[in-house]
Amino acid sequence: MNDFLLNTNSSLTEKDFYRLSSFIHSYCGIKMPLSKKTMLEARLNKRLRLLRMSSYSEYCKYLFSNGIEKNELINLINVITTNKTDFFREPEQFKILLKEVLPELTANLGIGIRRPLMTWSAGCSTGEEPYTLAMTLSEFSARCPGLGFNYTVLASDISTKVLDTARKAIYNKNCIEPIPDSLKQKYLLRNKDRRKDLFRIVPALRNRVRFRRLNFIDEDFSMREKMDIIFCRNVIIYFDKATQEKVINRFYTHLSDGGFMFLGHSETLNGMSHPFKQIVPTIYRKV
């Protein structure tokens, strides 16, 4: 299979590109203008080789034959999604979470005391964000031993590939660099084979995080409880304005009263119709 070559004269036609980009947008909200055609070709190239297909047209026929080829749909989404993340990315937000948001929720609303604090990493990628959240929440609990603070972390993504990686919770030395040394000692286990430089999140922290596949375009997120904190950072930048507004307002309905939403520093709600109150840039509250 490895010696199979894609026809070098083959390229993704505009017709097939628009068919794919239109479907991707309708299925998961990701906008894909014509300027992304070369990127889409490159990302699909490996799929064509694995499927032993010689052209992008052949792939489109396979994907759209008799409706949508369900198994290949999963592979397509895994290929086209962008999964850039880091531990303690945009660290100032975690400082605000630890020093301001959590004390506010516990002291004034009793959240985390009367019932567990519900936190959601929406668009969790390979797991660095939800495990960072779990570390931060665990640190808050340790600083307030008399509170009996309790929490859970939901982590979701549309890509099954990154969810598989996140569940394993194994990271190389470069990945864990942003984690403070004191937290590395508490929350990471090093591989016994020191030549591999691999580290795994400790079981007690892994057990705090549950993973599930979720598409923001779905009408029903199938959540029984409302969230108190939602981290959705550097995700909605891939949506058009209408989709962004729809998703943001859906997050609002899934937040508890007084709950907080964290966006990425490249994202804004300016120009959108929404009921959130801005606390500081990128942090909003349901009031």
XYZ file of C-alpha atoms in Angstrom:
287
model
C 0.000 0.000 0.000
C 2.841 2.394 0.775
C 4.114 2.299 -2.814
C 0.767 3.517 -4.181
C 1.135 6.922 -5.798
C -1.486 9.590 -6.280
C -1.770 10.613 -9.915
C 0.566 13.622 -10.125
C -1.744 15.224 -12.659
C -4.639 15.023 -10.234
C -5.794 18.092 -8.376
C -8.915 19.012 -6.490
C -11.246 20.681 -8.960
C -13.164 23.760 -7.887
C -16.386 21.809 -8.301
C -15.228 19.055 -5.936
C -13.717 21.616 -3.562
C -16.990 23.513 -3.247
C -18.866 20.263 -2.777
C -16.550 19.296 0.075
C -16.340 22.761 1.648
C -20.122 23.187 1.532
C -20.628 19.828 3.207
C -17.959 20.545 5.875
C -19.588 23.886 6.673
C -23.066 22.395 6.975
C -21.857 19.449 9.064
C -19.547 21.117 11.599
C -19.580 24.863 10.865
C -15.974 25.182 9.681
C -15.661 27.805 6.975
C -13.450 26.849 4.048
C -13.072 29.527 1.342
C -11.377 28.829 -1.986
C -8.090 30.092 -0.533
C -8.040 26.869 1.556
C -8.108 24.613 -1.522
C -4.371 23.842 -1.447
C -4.544 23.095 2.271
C -7.488 20.725 1.765
C -5.645 18.931 -1.046
C -2.607 18.438 1.180
C -4.638 17.157 4.121
C -6.638 14.729 1.978
C -3.551 13.400 0.225
C -2.796 10.817 2.916
C -6.403 9.597 2.930
C -6.273 9.020 -0.832
C -3.070 7.025 -0.471
C -4.506 4.892 2.327
C -7.648 4.250 0.273
C -5.546 3.566 -2.848
C -7.374 6.208 -4.828
C -5.721 7.999 -7.727
C -7.754 11.224 -7.763
C -9.722 13.600 -5.568
C -12.754 13.080 -7.788
C -12.665 9.379 -6.964
C -12.549 10.264 -3.277
C -15.574 12.569 -3.592
C -17.544 9.840 -5.350
C -16.675 7.443 -2.527
C -17.532 9.934 0.236
C -20.862 10.991 -1.233
C -21.945 7.660 -2.691
C -25.380 6.567 -1.426
C -25.577 9.571 0.890
C -22.505 9.991 3.091
C -20.041 7.192 3.807
C -20.313 7.288 7.615
C -16.908 5.828 8.501
C -15.120 8.066 6.021
C -16.962 11.092 7.395
C -15.155 10.567 10.715
C -11.823 10.344 8.899
C -12.573 13.480 6.867
C -13.329 15.497 10.012
C -10.177 14.171 11.690
C -8.172 15.356 8.686
C -9.591 18.849 8.243
C -9.748 20.017 11.874
C -6.879 22.105 13.255
C -5.612 20.931 16.637
C -3.122 23.411 18.071
C -3.013 23.523 21.852
C -0.634 23.728 24.813
C -0.637 23.265 28.578
C -1.384 26.583 30.317
C -1.984 28.319 26.999
C -2.850 31.990 27.625
C -1.733 31.597 31.266
C -3.283 34.849 32.507
C -6.723 33.268 32.148
C -5.808 30.475 34.541
C -4.548 33.040 37.049
C -7.912 34.838 36.853
C -9.705 31.496 37.160
C -7.744 30.580 40.289
C -7.708 33.961 42.034
C -11.029 35.512 41.040
C -13.517 33.204 39.324
C -13.304 30.206 41.648
C -13.471 32.263 44.875
C -16.477 34.106 43.439
C -18.348 30.917 42.538
C -17.631 29.165 45.827
C -18.063 32.073 48.257
C -21.081 33.782 46.713
C -22.897 30.901 45.000
C -21.674 27.853 46.902
C -20.768 26.127 43.633
C -18.196 23.403 44.242
C -19.386 23.128 47.845
C -23.117 22.397 47.718
C -22.564 20.465 44.488
C -19.584 19.766 42.213
C -18.328 22.596 40.009
C -19.065 21.659 36.388
C -16.334 22.711 33.937
C -16.292 22.158 30.167
C -13.312 22.285 27.830
C -15.171 22.721 24.525
C -12.781 21.918 21.705
C -10.276 20.091 23.917
C -7.969 18.834 21.146
C -5.288 16.457 22.491
C -6.150 17.128 26.139
C -3.718 19.788 27.322
C -6.484 22.274 28.151
C -8.769 19.994 30.217
C -5.803 18.620 32.156
C -4.609 22.193 32.782
C -8.100 22.968 34.081
C -7.999 19.906 36.316
C -4.594 20.937 37.708
C -5.858 24.457 38.416
C -9.025 23.203 40.100
C -7.052 20.682 42.121
C -4.693 23.437 43.271
C -7.640 25.570 44.344
C -9.027 22.647 46.311
C -5.666 22.118 48.035
C -5.499 25.806 49.015
C -8.955 25.633 50.593
C -8.931 22.313 52.452
C -11.819 23.262 54.700
C -14.245 23.915 51.854
C -14.644 20.340 50.652
C -14.317 21.666 47.108
C -15.368 19.192 44.392
C -15.326 19.453 40.612
C -15.625 17.616 37.310
C -14.205 18.430 33.871
C -15.990 17.569 30.632
C -13.743 17.639 27.568
C -15.210 17.475 24.091
C -14.008 17.605 20.509
C -15.378 16.646 17.113
C -12.198 14.773 16.170
C -12.013 11.164 17.339
C -8.275 11.144 16.626
C -7.415 13.863 19.153
C -9.853 12.437 21.708
C -7.987 9.118 21.569
C -4.733 10.957 22.291
C -6.317 12.981 25.095
C -7.684 9.895 26.833
C -4.205 8.309 26.891
C -2.836 11.461 28.586
C 0.738 10.729 27.466
C 2.905 13.690 26.430
C 6.526 14.191 25.426
C 9.034 16.438 27.153
C 8.461 19.394 24.811
C 4.692 19.315 25.409
C 4.982 19.582 29.180
C 7.450 22.504 29.174
C 4.780 25.148 30.003
C 3.708 23.297 33.169
C 5.272 24.843 36.321
C 7.847 22.529 37.913
C 5.869 22.256 41.145
C 2.847 20.971 39.218
C 4.939 18.585 37.132
C 6.050 16.897 40.349
C 2.462 16.533 41.562
C 0.570 15.667 38.398
C 2.962 13.879 36.018
C 4.487 10.409 36.014
C 7.638 9.809 33.962
C 7.988 6.754 31.751
C 10.190 4.105 33.343
C 12.211 3.999 30.131
C 14.024 7.344 30.575
C 15.202 7.298 26.948
C 11.656 7.973 25.771
C 11.105 11.241 27.672
C 7.381 10.518 27.959
C 5.131 11.651 30.786
C 1.586 10.704 31.795
C -1.002 12.593 33.804
C -1.463 10.918 37.210
C -4.542 8.658 37.566
C -6.220 10.866 40.201
C -6.287 13.775 37.739
C -7.195 11.639 34.701
C -10.185 10.328 36.597
C -11.511 13.877 36.997
C -11.820 14.361 33.228
C -14.396 12.664 31.018
C -14.185 12.854 27.240
C -16.874 12.749 24.580
C -17.266 13.553 20.905
C -19.462 16.589 20.329
C -20.378 18.651 17.279
C -21.231 22.304 18.039
C -23.658 22.329 15.100
C -25.863 19.642 16.665
C -29.139 21.032 17.996
C -28.919 18.934 21.148
C -25.683 18.650 23.140
C -27.306 15.938 25.291
C -26.156 17.471 28.567
C -28.114 16.757 31.721
C -26.437 19.375 33.910
C -25.582 22.989 33.203
C -21.944 24.049 33.193
C -20.454 26.621 35.572
C -17.363 27.340 33.468
C -16.893 26.892 29.723
C -13.499 27.184 28.066
C -13.943 27.468 24.299
C -10.731 29.021 23.090
C -9.501 29.426 19.530
C -12.392 27.369 18.174
C -15.022 29.794 16.903
C -12.409 31.576 14.756
C -12.951 28.742 12.273
C -16.688 29.552 11.974
C -18.443 32.256 10.029
C -20.223 35.030 11.962
C -23.677 33.438 11.842
C -22.347 30.112 13.140
C -20.310 31.855 15.837
C -23.385 33.652 17.115
C -25.452 30.476 17.134
C -22.790 28.539 19.058
C -22.164 31.342 21.581
C -25.872 31.639 22.363
C -26.103 27.878 22.723
C -23.264 28.014 25.247
C -25.275 30.614 27.160
C -28.200 28.208 27.537
C -25.832 25.518 28.825
C -24.289 27.777 31.483
C -25.631 27.978 35.025
C -26.677 31.408 36.316
C -23.519 33.300 37.233
C -21.365 30.967 35.121
C -18.320 32.077 33.135
C -17.195 31.579 29.531
C -13.550 31.920 28.454
C -12.669 32.618 24.805
C -9.277 32.772 23.113
C -7.377 36.050 22.840
C -7.939 36.163 19.077
C -11.720 35.936 19.542
C -14.355 38.546 20.328
C -18.114 38.800 20.646
C -18.149 42.305 19.175
C -20.892 42.688 16.582
C -22.809 39.631 17.795
C -26.241 39.515 19.365
C -25.798 37.756 22.715
C -26.790 38.176 26.394
C -23.329 37.751 27.961
C -21.726 40.396 30.158
C -18.031 40.992 29.466
C -15.914 40.830 32.625
C -12.522 41.413 30.987
C -11.523 40.880 27.350
C -12.087 37.176 26.458
C -13.976 36.400 29.726
C -17.770 36.657 29.848
C -20.438 35.909 32.419
C -24.078 34.828 32.435
C -25.890 37.331 34.657
